[in-house]
Each structure stands twice: as structure tokens, then as C-alpha cells.
Amino acid sequence: MTTSLPDTAETDRIDQVLDQLAEGETAWAACGLARRRELLEQVHAATAAHARAWVEAAAGYKQLPSGSPLFGEEWISGPYAVLTATTALADSVRALEQGRSPVDDYTLAAGPEGRVAVRVLPHTRWDRLLLNGFSAEVWMPPGTTAAEVRDRAGLGLRTPTATAGIGVVLGAGNITSIPVLDVLYELYAHNRVVALKLNPITDPLLDVFRAVLDPFIRIGAVRVLTGGADVGGYLVRHTKVAHVHMTGSAATHDAIVFGTGPEGEQRRRSGTPLLDKPVSSELGGVSPVIVVPGDWSEADLRFQAEHVATQRLHNGGYNCIAGQVVLLSRDWPQKDRFLAHLRHVLAQAPARPAYYPGSDTRVTQALATHPTAERLAGGRVLLPGLRPSEADPALTTEYFAPVLGVLELPGGPREFLDAAVETANTELLGTLGVNVLAHPATIAALGRTFDEAVARLRYGTIAVNAWTGLGYLTPTATWGAFPGHTLQDVQSGIGVVHNAVLLDSPERTVVRGPFRPAPRSVLHGEFALTPRPPWFVTNRTAATTGERLTAFASRPRWSALPGIFASALRG
């Protein structure tokens, strides 16, 4: 990296922090499984106690209007995600305490092409009630046996005294649960103590993060730092740091690993990194939304337009997993009607400021490079008429802004799906997540063709009639790029996080959901009881539902369910 060094006082502070963590590693190694489970339970309690402060701080720097339903995003993708993760991870630790494998309570089934599929959602009775109709499986690599899955689950917790040094986590600046979840994974999956360096955007959450992580801070296993790129650069290069994990963009990754400018690019091409330690990462990309043609009702067209708009506009578009390119069949008779609904939802979704640095510049670039670009209300941009194999920047640049492209391919359901899978795999940057929307009758008609198409998608999370964001929110699912990327061609990153079952070397997560919300789902034979999900940008009661879900995740109980269901139905 070519960033300047911090001043002497700052480097002395960082050195002191790393010295403290080196001592804390001894304390962490002495923590047996029971103690590690207790620490998770303490983090869970601290998260519940500071949940409101967490949401208010995040909404403050994101400049959300008072009373906006968008507060629901902060409840669900902030404290709620940490509460469910600590619960699931504590269950895995408890299984190991009892001499069992963390997967013993999960169903293992035969997946495609010799894979083992671990069914991670629904898992509890609460899952079956609150996410009725949704499911998720973690697929292991072909050839891995069920016995190997059971024997290897647990990762670093199988040998808790064999700690692995100090890890640096470079925290994300968008979704507020990411820094805490990444710290938990370093501690429990990799058995490393952690220096968490916050993205400056999230500095207003410093006190909340320290309060939530206080059980680990008190034993010396975690420290939380702030500062700019100079602090991050000094940290990751420090001789006492054994590993670096980051969330961000591929460009930031390459700057950290190889340096900047022509010299950095030359080092990347030659495979000679400046950073002399392992790096794992989650880096986003250009996420596709594959809309398989079928015979949709007007209600279906409206709902799925809301679904696609949510995939782009959640958190203002500042998501590593935000849908960026919609793949449509140009021969679908309902294509124009669907696009009309999509334009309407994009324009009418709740307004919000562009809080993430560089957003306006990226929107301007998208407009300048696409003559057919359409400016919509609220600063949203639609890019119709994209074409594959033409080096279109919309296919190779993660905009990280409210910009959505549309790429049309020929054919009916079968031909289109084949072409869409090939395009997604070969023409779009990254492999973090892909969304597939298809009418149940079309899926049934395609049969094995549809299942084979899903299996051919080379993405870390695949969502069928759901958003891959649900994969992020499912703590027992895995989150990360499709395996196989390298430092030189990092794409969407290396490694996984979340993975509360602590599976060894998982391949991907496949999420499925209902094509229609309740009650239409029941009327059409899907038997899914979930109404419009609270993460939809069109959900009018998302803030109330998100707050109630968070309170429930802190202490699950039957008495809380009527209030959650009532709010969800009003949404």
C-alpha cells in the first residue's frame, strides 16, 4: 500500500493494542467450550440491551427520516442479525460441549452431482412460523461424504487451545451487523483474537460495538479501533498480525494486497503481493436477477417488481449483494408490463439520502456511459438495453448506488434460462449471489432442467424466488463468494463467514422462497404463510415489524408472535 503512516502517537497506540491482543490470545486459549458459549450468551444480552441505540445511531448517519419504515432495515440487518447469529453459534458450541457434531441436529440429504446438502432453514419451530415457506441448504463440494461433514464440522472449536494468532477485521461501512459477525467468525471458526478496524462511516457506532463486544474486550480477545486508511495500512502490515479479513470492493482489496497505481497493477499481474499474510474477503460484485418467462398474473408482476426493486434499493443500493442487472427474455409477452411495474416501484419507493461516499459520482458515470439511461424519481437510474459481450461497465462495475440495468436475451423458458445462466457465469463480475424468479408452474414444467440450471450457477448464494439477502440473514447458512478465486483475480472474495454450523469447506448456499406472499400463496397452492417480507422497501410497517422481530430474537416466546404477525400482515 502507498498510504502514509499514522503519526507516532497513533502507531504507538496500535502497537499497544496488538500487545494486548497477544496477551489476550493466551486468555482466549484458556477459554474452554463452556466459557466460549457463555461469552456468546453475554454478547447476545448486550446486543439486546443496546439494540435501540444501535438502530438510532445507524439511522442517524444514514440520515433516515424520522418515522420512516426504512428503520426496519436497520433493525433487521443490524442487531437482529447478531442476535440470531449468537443463538445459532451458541447451539453449535453446546453440541461440541456434549461430544456431538454441530450438524447432528440438521438434516443431511443428497444434493446434485454427488453433493451433500445440509438443510439449515427451517431449523427451529420459530423458523417454521416466522419464515414459513422459505428454506435454505448448504451444499458441500461434490465427493464430500455425510460422515466427513459431521466429523469436520466445528472448525477451530475442535481444538480450542490451538489458537491462530491475531486477525485484523477491516469492517464494512454499509450493513451494520457485518463487523460484529466477522469478529465472531474469526474468534469461533478460526480461533483468532481480533483487532476490528471500523470503516470511518460507522464510527458513530463505536460505543455500541464496544458495548456489544465487551465480553470479549474484557478478556483481551477483541479490540476495536477507528481511523483512516493509514491506520488500516499499518495494522494489516504489522508483523504481529497473522491474518486479514475485509469486506469491501475488489479495488480496495487489490490496493491492500498489491498496492496502488501502475506498480500495484504490475504486482497483481505477476502475483507478487505486498501483503505477506493470508487474506480472506467478501467483496460483492454485479449480482444478476434472472426472471424466467412464464404466465404471471397482474398481482404476480407487481409483487415481483417490488421484489426486484428491493434487491436494488435496500440500504439505498449500498449492498454487496444488491441486484444490479435484471436478465429478461425479450420474447416474454409480459416483459413490457413487468418493466412498467418495475419503473413505478423504483420511482415510488421511500426516498432516502445518498449517504455512502461516491454514490453520486457513480450514478453520474452510469448516466454518462449509457445513452438509454432513464432518470427516475429519488435519484434512481434504470439502464435498459444492456448487451452481453460488449464490455458494458454495468456488467463489470459494481455501482454500489441505486442503478439497475436490464439485459434482454432471446427464447422461451428453457432457452432463456440456459442463456441466462451462461451470461451470469461468464459476463458479470463476481460470484457472491444470484437471484432466480420463476413461476411455480414454469419450474414444474422445466423439471430437471430447472434444477440443473440452478446447479450450474457458480455463485456463493443462489436464491430461487427469494432474495440472496435472506442467505445473509440466515446465520446457519454460509456467506461468501463461490470457491476458487485467487488474490490475483479475487472477484467476490475468498472464504466464507456466518456459517454458524461451522461446516468445513462449504461450496454454496441455496435459498428458496414462495413465489407469492400470503394469502395469495395459499390460494394458489403454495402453502406458504409469509406475507410481504419486512425487508421489502415497499413494506409500510417494516420498522415496527423489524423492532418486534429483534425483541423476539433476543427472547423467543409465544406471547410475542401475535404482535409480529399483526404488524407483518399490515405491511
XYZ file of N, CA and C in Angstrom, residues 13 27 129 150 152 329 353 474 549:
27
model
N -0.164 3.630 19.768
C -1.457 3.125 20.242
C -1.766 1.774 19.615
N -5.412 -15.834 27.073
C -6.686 -15.930 27.796
C -7.745 -16.632 26.943
N -42.519 -20.871 11.735
C -43.612 -19.918 11.893
C -43.299 -18.571 11.252
N -19.997 -34.410 9.096
C -20.201 -34.484 10.549
C -18.871 -34.402 11.303
N -15.990 -33.144 10.443
C -15.179 -31.935 10.294
C -15.868 -30.672 10.801
N -36.265 -12.218 -20.764
C -36.451 -12.721 -22.124
C -37.125 -11.644 -22.973
N -31.496 9.817 1.542
C -30.274 10.487 1.079
C -29.224 9.483 0.607
N -29.576 -15.560 7.352
C -29.699 -16.894 7.929
C -28.357 -17.283 8.541
N -39.386 -8.185 15.658
C -38.576 -9.369 15.372
C -37.284 -9.353 16.184
